[in-house]
PDB file of C-alpha atoms in Angstrom:
ATOM      1  CA  MET A1382      -5.152 -16.126   7.894  1.00 42.00           C
ATOM      2  CA  PHE A1383      -1.817 -15.963   5.796  1.00 39.00           C
ATOM      3  CA  LYS A1384      -1.261 -19.452   5.449  1.00 44.00           C
ATOM      4  CA  PRO A1385      -3.852 -19.784   2.380  1.00 39.00           C
ATOM      5  CA  PHE A1386      -2.329 -16.835   0.654  1.00 39.00           C
ATOM      6  CA  LEU A1387       0.975 -18.381   0.979  1.00 39.00           C
ATOM      7  CA  ALA A1388       0.069 -21.680  -0.354  1.00 39.00           C
ATOM      8  CA  VAL A1389      -1.607 -19.925  -3.412  1.00 38.00           C
ATOM      9  CA  LEU A1390       1.725 -17.750  -3.639  1.00 40.00           C
ATOM     10  CA  ALA A1391       4.024 -20.930  -3.636  1.00 41.00           C
ATOM     11  CA  ALA A1392       1.799 -22.672  -6.138  1.00 40.00           C
ATOM     12  CA  VAL A1393       1.797 -19.664  -8.315  1.00 40.00           C
ATOM     13  CA  VAL A1394       5.477 -19.076  -7.895  1.00 40.00           C
ATOM     14  CA  ILE A1395       6.215 -23.023  -8.794  1.00 40.00           C
ATOM     15  CA  SER A1396       4.017 -23.089 -11.775  1.00 40.00           C
ATOM     16  CA  GLY A1397       5.352 -19.856 -13.349  1.00 42.00           C
ATOM     17  CA  CYS A1398       8.873 -19.927 -12.867  1.00 44.00           C
ATOM     18  CA  SER A1399       9.395 -22.151 -16.101  1.00 42.00           C
ATOM     19  CA  THR A1400       7.830 -19.586 -18.101  1.00 47.00           C
ATOM     20  CA  ILE A1401      10.380 -16.674 -17.348  1.00 49.00           C
ATOM     21  CA  PRO A1402      13.253 -16.538 -20.244  1.00 52.00           C
ATOM     22  CA  GLU A1403      16.774 -17.774 -19.204  1.00 47.00           C
ATOM     23  CA  GLU A1404      18.251 -14.379 -19.847  1.00 48.00           C
ATOM     24  CA  LYS A1405      15.810 -12.451 -17.652  1.00 60.00           C
ATOM     25  CA  GLN A1406      16.256 -14.784 -14.490  1.00 78.00           C
ATOM     26  CA  ASP A1407      17.520 -12.860 -11.370  1.00 89.00           C
ATOM     27  CA  GLU A1408      18.234 -14.567  -7.980  1.00 92.00           C
ATOM     28  CA  ARG A1409      17.057 -11.219  -6.208  1.00 95.00           C
ATOM     29  CA  ASP A1410      13.528 -12.064  -7.824  1.00 97.00           C
ATOM     30  CA  PRO A1411      12.394 -15.652  -7.380  1.00 96.00           C
ATOM     31  CA  LEU A1412       8.755 -14.376  -7.808  1.00 96.00           C
ATOM     32  CA  GLN A1413       9.131 -12.831 -11.127  1.00 96.00           C
ATOM     33  CA  SER A1414       6.121 -14.507 -12.654  1.00 95.00           C
ATOM     34  CA  LEU A1415       3.944 -13.101 -10.024  1.00 96.00           C
ATOM     35  CA  ASN A1416       5.973  -9.622  -9.621  1.00 97.00           C
ATOM     36  CA  ARG A1417       5.141  -8.861 -13.377  1.00 97.00           C
ATOM     37  CA  PRO A1418       1.620  -8.929 -13.245  1.00 97.00           C
ATOM     38  CA  VAL A1419       1.185  -7.076 -10.152  1.00 97.00           C
ATOM     39  CA  TYR A1420       3.795  -4.590 -11.625  1.00 97.00           C
ATOM     40  CA  ASP A1421       1.446  -4.183 -14.761  1.00 97.00           C
ATOM     41  CA  PHE A1422      -1.676  -3.555 -12.700  1.00 97.00           C
ATOM     42  CA  ASN A1423       0.121  -1.198 -10.333  1.00 96.00           C
ATOM     43  CA  MET A1424       1.205   1.056 -13.663  1.00 95.00           C
ATOM     44  CA  ASP A1425      -1.307   0.197 -16.093  1.00 96.00           C
ATOM     45  CA  VAL A1426      -4.322   0.473 -13.750  1.00 97.00           C
ATOM     46  CA  LEU A1427      -3.686   2.024 -10.315  1.00 96.00           C
ATOM     47  CA  ASP A1428      -1.127   4.663 -11.520  1.00 96.00           C
ATOM     48  CA  LYS A1429      -2.645   5.451 -14.751  1.00 95.00           C
ATOM     49  CA  TYR A1430      -6.434   6.004 -13.594  1.00 97.00           C
ATOM     50  CA  ILE A1431      -5.742   6.859  -9.954  1.00 96.00           C
ATOM     51  CA  LEU A1432      -2.467   7.647  -8.626  1.00 95.00           C
ATOM     52  CA  ARG A1433      -1.195  10.205 -11.406  1.00 95.00           C
ATOM     53  CA  PRO A1434      -4.444  11.941 -11.929  1.00 97.00           C
ATOM     54  CA  VAL A1435      -4.565  12.501  -8.380  1.00 96.00           C
ATOM     55  CA  THR A1436      -1.174  13.649  -7.810  1.00 96.00           C
ATOM     56  CA  VAL A1437      -1.323  15.891 -10.855  1.00 96.00           C
ATOM     57  CA  GLY A1438      -4.535  17.752  -9.747  1.00 97.00           C
ATOM     58  CA  TYR A1439      -3.026  17.863  -6.195  1.00 96.00           C
ATOM     59  CA  VAL A1440       0.448  19.589  -7.557  1.00 95.00           C
ATOM     60  CA  ALA A1441      -2.044  21.770  -9.530  1.00 96.00           C
ATOM     61  CA  VAL A1442      -3.746  23.221  -6.847  1.00 97.00           C
ATOM     62  CA  THR A1443      -1.626  23.179  -3.905  1.00 96.00           C
ATOM     63  CA  PRO A1444       1.131  26.110  -3.575  1.00 96.00           C
ATOM     64  CA  GLN A1445       4.600  24.851  -3.167  1.00 95.00           C
ATOM     65  CA  PRO A1446       4.846  26.443   0.455  1.00 96.00           C
ATOM     66  CA  VAL A1447       1.825  24.444   1.260  1.00 96.00           C
ATOM     67  CA  ARG A1448       3.646  21.229  -0.091  1.00 96.00           C
ATOM     68  CA  ASN A1449       6.548  21.972   1.808  1.00 96.00           C
ATOM     69  CA  SER A1450       4.751  22.316   5.132  1.00 96.00           C
ATOM     70  CA  ILE A1451       3.081  19.023   4.571  1.00 94.00           C
ATOM     71  CA  VAL A1452       6.220  17.457   3.544  1.00 95.00           C
ATOM     72  CA  ASN A1453       8.036  18.509   7.028  1.00 96.00           C
ATOM     73  CA  PHE A1454       4.911  17.704   8.799  1.00 94.00           C
ATOM     74  CA  THR A1455       4.620  14.269   7.935  1.00 91.00           C
ATOM     75  CA  THR A1456       8.705  13.764   8.183  1.00 92.00           C
ATOM     76  CA  ASN A1457       8.364  14.967  11.281  1.00 93.00           C
ATOM     77  CA  LEU A1458       6.069  13.027  12.601  1.00 89.00           C
ATOM     78  CA  LEU A1459       7.878   9.849  11.612  1.00 88.00           C
ATOM     79  CA  THR A1460      11.379  11.355  13.057  1.00 92.00           C
ATOM     80  CA  PRO A1461      11.118   9.634  16.344  1.00 91.00           C
ATOM     81  CA  THR A1462      10.957   6.493  14.656  1.00 91.00           C
ATOM     82  CA  ASP A1463      14.057   6.994  12.596  1.00 94.00           C
ATOM     83  CA  ALA A1464      15.670   8.122  15.959  1.00 94.00           C
ATOM     84  CA  ILE A1465      14.938   4.809  17.437  1.00 93.00           C
ATOM     85  CA  ASN A1466      16.327   3.000  14.311  1.00 95.00           C
ATOM     86  CA  ALA A1467      19.301   5.146  14.311  1.00 96.00           C
ATOM     87  CA  GLY A1468      20.061   3.941  18.163  1.00 96.00           C
ATOM     88  CA  LEU A1469      19.232  -0.002  16.973  1.00 96.00           C
ATOM     89  CA  GLN A1470      21.922   0.565  14.041  1.00 96.00           C
ATOM     90  CA  GLY A1471      24.471   1.923  16.560  1.00 96.00           C
ATOM     91  CA  LYS A1472      24.349   5.221  15.456  1.00 96.00           C
ATOM     92  CA  PRO A1473      23.916   7.593  18.468  1.00 96.00           C
ATOM     93  CA  SER A1474      25.340  10.713  16.658  1.00 96.00           C
ATOM     94  CA  SER A1475      22.240  10.189  14.190  1.00 96.00           C
ATOM     95  CA  MET A1476      19.956   9.472  17.004  1.00 97.00           C
ATOM     96  CA  GLY A1477      20.507  12.463  18.780  1.00 97.00           C
ATOM     97  CA  VAL A1478      20.313  14.511  15.767  1.00 97.00           C
ATOM     98  CA  ASN A1479      16.940  13.041  14.790  1.00 96.00           C
ATOM     99  CA  ALA A1480      15.675  13.670  18.299  1.00 96.00           C
ATOM    100  CA  ALA A1481      16.714  16.880  18.594  1.00 97.00           C
ATOM    101  CA  ARG A1482      15.198  17.995  15.090  1.00 97.00           C
ATOM    102  CA  PHE A1483      12.264  16.572  16.347  1.00 95.00           C
ATOM    103  CA  LEU A1484      11.897  18.473  19.481  1.00 97.00           C
ATOM    104  CA  VAL A1485      13.184  21.895  17.711  1.00 98.00           C
ATOM    105  CA  ASN A1486      10.598  21.419  14.906  1.00 97.00           C
ATOM    106  CA  SER A1487       7.580  20.154  17.325  1.00 95.00           C
ATOM    107  CA  THR A1488       7.933  23.674  19.197  1.00 97.00           C
ATOM    108  CA  VAL A1489      10.010  26.128  17.277  1.00 97.00           C
ATOM    109  CA  GLY A1490       8.584  24.676  13.981  1.00 97.00           C
ATOM    110  CA  ILE A1491       4.861  24.491  15.048  1.00 96.00           C
ATOM    111  CA  PHE A1492       4.351  21.010  14.778  1.00 92.00           C
ATOM    112  CA  GLY A1493       6.856  19.967  12.036  1.00 95.00           C
ATOM    113  CA  LEU A1494       5.190  22.259   9.334  1.00 96.00           C
ATOM    114  CA  PHE A1495       8.415  24.434   9.353  1.00 97.00           C
ATOM    115  CA  ASP A1496      11.820  22.675   9.184  1.00 97.00           C
ATOM    116  CA  VAL A1497      13.652  24.864  11.710  1.00 97.00           C
ATOM    117  CA  ALA A1498      16.296  22.286  12.506  1.00 97.00           C
ATOM    118  CA  SER A1499      17.961  21.953   8.915  1.00 96.00           C
ATOM    119  CA  SER A1500      18.743  26.157   9.117  1.00 95.00           C
ATOM    120  CA  LEU A1501      20.419  24.869  12.504  1.00 96.00           C
ATOM    121  CA  GLY A1502      22.537  22.506  10.763  1.00 96.00           C
ATOM    122  CA  LEU A1503      20.309  19.355  12.411  1.00 96.00           C
ATOM    123  CA  LYS A1504      20.190  17.386   8.894  1.00 95.00           C
ATOM    124  CA  HIS A1505      17.773  14.487   8.951  1.00 95.00           C
ATOM    125  CA  HIS A1506      19.071  10.918   9.021  1.00 95.00           C
ATOM    126  CA  ASP A1507      16.433   8.695   7.246  1.00 93.00           C
ATOM    127  CA  GLU A1508      16.325   5.466   9.282  1.00 94.00           C
ATOM    128  CA  ASP A1509      13.918   2.575   8.692  1.00 94.00           C
ATOM    129  CA  PHE A1510      13.547  -0.866  10.454  1.00 95.00           C
ATOM    130  CA  GLY A1511      14.923  -2.671   7.033  1.00 95.00           C
ATOM    131  CA  GLN A1512      17.918  -0.959   7.215  1.00 96.00           C
ATOM    132  CA  THR A1513      18.208  -1.942  10.844  1.00 96.00           C
ATOM    133  CA  LEU A1514      17.853  -5.573   9.665  1.00 96.00           C
ATOM    134  CA  GLY A1515      20.359  -5.268   7.073  1.00 96.00           C
ATOM    135  CA  VAL A1516      23.092  -3.518   9.553  1.00 95.00           C
ATOM    136  CA  TRP A1517      22.204  -6.515  11.658  1.00 96.00           C
ATOM    137  CA  GLY A1518      23.274  -8.944   8.948  1.00 94.00           C
ATOM    138  CA  MET A1519      20.182  -9.895   7.496  1.00 95.00           C
ATOM    139  CA  GLY A1520      20.241 -10.134   3.500  1.00 94.00           C
ATOM    140  CA  ASP A1521      17.342  -8.728   1.024  1.00 95.00           C
ATOM    141  CA  GLY A1522      15.312 -11.733   0.600  1.00 96.00           C
ATOM    142  CA  ALA A1523      13.151 -12.125  -2.229  1.00 97.00           C
ATOM    143  CA  TYR A1524      12.188  -8.874  -4.345  1.00 98.00           C
ATOM    144  CA  ILE A1525       8.312  -8.471  -4.078  1.00 97.00           C
ATOM    145  CA  MET A1526       6.144  -6.105  -6.063  1.00 97.00           C
ATOM    146  CA  LEU A1527       2.926  -5.232  -3.983  1.00 96.00           C
ATOM    147  CA  PRO A1528      -0.272  -4.006  -5.416  1.00 94.00           C
ATOM    148  CA  VAL A1529      -0.110   0.099  -4.673  1.00 90.00           C
ATOM    149  CA  MET A1530       2.608   0.046  -2.344  1.00 90.00           C
ATOM    150  CA  GLY A1531       5.200  -1.000  -5.369  1.00 93.00           C
ATOM    151  CA  PRO A1532       8.737  -2.516  -5.141  1.00 96.00           C
ATOM    152  CA  THR A1533       9.936  -4.002  -1.684  1.00 96.00           C
ATOM    153  CA  THR A1534      12.084  -6.881  -0.384  1.00 97.00           C
ATOM    154  CA  ALA A1535      11.167  -9.527   2.148  1.00 97.00           C
ATOM    155  CA  ARG A1536      13.505  -7.496   4.536  1.00 97.00           C
ATOM    156  CA  ASN A1537      12.139  -4.244   3.964  1.00 96.00           C
ATOM    157  CA  LEU A1538       8.242  -5.869   4.158  1.00 95.00           C
ATOM    158  CA  ALA A1539       9.162  -6.847   7.535  1.00 94.00           C
ATOM    159  CA  GLY A1540      10.774  -3.648   8.319  1.00 94.00           C
ATOM    160  CA  ASP A1541       8.132  -1.796   7.290  1.00 90.00           C
ATOM    161  CA  VAL A1542       5.690  -3.637   9.616  1.00 88.00           C
ATOM    162  CA  VAL A1543       7.519  -2.617  12.312  1.00 88.00           C
ATOM    163  CA  ASP A1544       7.777   1.141  11.058  1.00 86.00           C
ATOM    164  CA  ASN A1545       4.417   1.842   9.632  1.00 75.00           C
ATOM    165  CA  TYR A1546       2.472  -0.326  11.837  1.00 71.00           C
ATOM    166  CA  VAL A1547       3.750  -0.933  14.971  1.00 63.00           C
ATOM    167  CA  MET A1548       5.903   2.426  16.213  1.00 61.00           C
ATOM    168  CA  PRO A1549       3.580   5.021  14.945  1.00 57.00           C
ATOM    169  CA  GLU A1550       0.263   3.411  16.305  1.00 51.00           C
ATOM    170  CA  ILE A1551       1.534   4.397  19.821  1.00 56.00           C
ATOM    171  CA  ALA A1552       1.010   8.159  18.817  1.00 63.00           C
ATOM    172  CA  LEU A1553      -1.500   7.885  15.776  1.00 69.00           C
ATOM    173  CA  SER A1554      -4.739   6.368  14.943  1.00 71.00           C
ATOM    174  CA  THR A1555      -5.638   4.203  12.230  1.00 73.00           C
ATOM    175  CA  PRO A1556      -7.083   7.175  10.014  1.00 78.00           C
ATOM    176  CA  GLU A1557      -4.404   9.375  10.953  1.00 77.00           C
ATOM    177  CA  THR A1558      -1.868   6.564  10.000  1.00 77.00           C
ATOM    178  CA  ILE A1559      -3.763   6.028   6.842  1.00 82.00           C
ATOM    179  CA  ALA A1560      -3.568   9.805   5.904  1.00 86.00           C
ATOM    180  CA  VAL A1561      -0.128  10.026   6.414  1.00 85.00           C
ATOM    181  CA  PHE A1562       0.702   7.265   4.225  1.00 84.00           C
ATOM    182  CA  THR A1563      -1.423   8.906   1.745  1.00 90.00           C
ATOM    183  CA  LEU A1564       0.362  12.318   1.865  1.00 92.00           C
ATOM    184  CA  ARG A1565       3.638  10.710   1.669  1.00 90.00           C
ATOM    185  CA  ALA A1566       2.512   8.698  -1.292  1.00 92.00           C
ATOM    186  CA  ILE A1567       1.331  11.614  -3.492  1.00 95.00           C
ATOM    187  CA  GLU A1568       4.403  13.902  -2.686  1.00 94.00           C
ATOM    188  CA  ALA A1569       6.566  10.105  -3.751  1.00 91.00           C
ATOM    189  CA  ARG A1570       4.767  10.442  -6.802  1.00 92.00           C
ATOM    190  CA  ALA A1571       4.806  13.864  -7.622  1.00 93.00           C
ATOM    191  CA  SER A1572       8.929  13.730  -7.161  1.00 89.00           C
ATOM    192  CA  LEU A1573       8.843  11.093 -10.165  1.00 88.00           C
ATOM    193  CA  MET A1574       7.263  13.050 -12.581  1.00 89.00           C
ATOM    194  CA  ALA A1575      10.210  14.160 -14.295  1.00 84.00           C
ATOM    195  CA  GLN A1576      11.691  10.917 -14.357  1.00 84.00           C
ATOM    196  CA  GLU A1577       8.701   9.161 -15.659  1.00 87.00           C
ATOM    197  CA  LYS A1578      10.513   9.287 -19.316  1.00 87.00           C
ATOM    198  CA  LEU A1579      13.617   7.321 -18.381  1.00 87.00           C
ATOM    199  CA  LEU A1580      11.104   4.623 -17.189  1.00 88.00           C
ATOM    200  CA  GLU A1581       8.786   4.485 -20.272  1.00 86.00           C
ATOM    201  CA  GLU A1582      12.013   4.549 -22.499  1.00 88.00           C
ATOM    202  CA  SER A1583      13.853   2.079 -20.811  1.00 90.00           C
ATOM    203  CA  LEU A1584      13.861  -1.540 -22.688  1.00 91.00           C
ATOM    204  CA  ASP A1585      12.163  -3.230 -19.908  1.00 95.00           C
ATOM    205  CA  PRO A1586      10.582  -0.986 -17.314  1.00 94.00           C
ATOM    206  CA  TYR A1587      10.008  -3.610 -14.890  1.00 96.00           C
ATOM    207  CA  ILE A1588      13.704  -4.526 -14.768  1.00 95.00           C
ATOM    208  CA  PHE A1589      14.890  -0.747 -14.818  1.00 94.00           C
ATOM    209  CA  MET A1590      12.675  -0.203 -11.630  1.00 94.00           C
ATOM    210  CA  LYS A1591      13.876  -3.115  -9.998  1.00 96.00           C
ATOM    211  CA  ASP A1592      17.716  -2.162 -10.421  1.00 95.00           C
ATOM    212  CA  ILE A1593      16.841   1.477  -9.311  1.00 93.00           C
ATOM    213  CA  TYR A1594      15.281   0.138  -6.274  1.00 95.00           C
ATOM    214  CA  PHE A1595      18.297  -2.084  -5.259  1.00 95.00           C
ATOM    215  CA  GLN A1596      20.558   0.835  -5.973  1.00 94.00           C
ATOM    216  CA  ARG A1597      18.842   2.883  -3.566  1.00 92.00           C
ATOM    217  CA  GLN A1598      18.465   0.505  -1.105  1.00 92.00           C
ATOM    218  CA  LEU A1599      22.192  -0.057  -0.973  1.00 91.00           C
ATOM    219  CA  TYR A1600      22.844   3.608  -1.355  1.00 91.00           C
ATOM    220  CA  GLU A1601      20.688   3.994   2.225  1.00 91.00           C
ATOM    221  CA  LEU A1602      22.282   0.881   3.912  1.00 89.00           C
ATOM    222  CA  TYR A1603      25.400   2.623   3.619  1.00 87.00           C
ATOM    223  CA  ASP A1604      24.387   5.837   4.282  1.00 84.00           C
ATOM    224  CA  GLY A1605      25.131   7.248   0.894  1.00 82.00           C
ATOM    225  CA  ASN A1606      28.662   5.350   0.763  1.00 82.00           C
ATOM    226  CA  PRO A1607      28.374   1.777  -0.559  1.00 82.00           C
ATOM    227  CA  PRO A1608      30.870  -0.571  -1.317  1.00 79.00           C
ATOM    228  CA  ILE A1609      32.528  -0.559  -4.715  1.00 75.00           C
ATOM    229  CA  LYS A1610      32.730  -3.673  -6.203  1.00 68.00           C
ATOM    230  CA  GLU A1611      36.231  -4.418  -8.220  1.00 60.00           C
ATOM    231  CA  GLU A1612      35.702  -5.366 -11.648  1.00 55.00           C
ATOM    232  CA  PRO A1613      37.373  -8.508 -12.817  1.00 55.00           C
ATOM    233  CA  THR A1614      39.924  -8.446 -15.247  1.00 51.00           C
ATOM    234  CA  ASP A1615      39.348 -10.939 -17.876  1.00 53.00           C
ATOM    235  CA  PHE A1616      41.528  -9.665 -20.527  1.00 46.00           C
ATOM    236  CA  ASP A1617      44.606 -11.125 -21.759  1.00 51.00           C
ATOM    237  CA  GLU A1618      47.954  -9.009 -20.055  1.00 49.00           C
ATOM    238  CA  ASP A1619      50.081 -10.621 -23.454  1.00 52.00           C
ATOM    239  CA  PHE A1620      47.588  -9.335 -25.381  1.00 40.00           C
ATOM    240  CA  LEU A1621      48.151  -5.652 -24.149  1.00 41.00           C
ATOM    241  CA  GLU A1622      51.574  -5.935 -24.131  1.00 46.00           C
ATOM    242  CA  ASN A1623      51.763  -6.770 -27.718  1.00 48.00           C
ATOM    243  CA  LEU A1624      49.575  -3.781 -28.832  1.00 44.00           C
TER     244      LEU A1624
END
């Protein structure tokens, strides 16, 4: 099923790469010729006419306490996946905390509607299979802009297949999985409302979003402590001494 799609994808990429200005080429983004039209479609059609209006209406009619409970509930549903990934990454402490969170919030928190665990000092550790693959040494792979789903990488796309379609299917039906995804997407879009101007005012919104995406992935992969790269010193020391 995927072979014809991959053949078309390869043809588009090969024919389109030569049209990318040299200054905009990015080794992380070999599919840019395909990604940019998808980005434009996502932003100019899907977001403008569907996702943003739905999100604005949702925020307007849904009280904040109810929204908080929805976020708590959907996060709690995926906490077992976080626990499994933490274990696969060799983080027994994070695995234990996530498992305890699920137990507490599913019972005392009434099926996860209330985040009782956080008040007990059990902080949620967000771990996905894309991060697991990264910990195992797999590189990001190509940057990919997907219709509806938005930015990802080859590694994270493979991770999402495991996280969103394999593990949840054990407990959730397909309609329930879609409902959870939809609620999380709307809440994620609502959280970005305040940052809309940053994107709109950037010189190249596509590149801006890509850079932010990679920064976030690096931050998550290293649990908030990404390695700091030392900048090369290209200046002339003799010049400084003569100042």
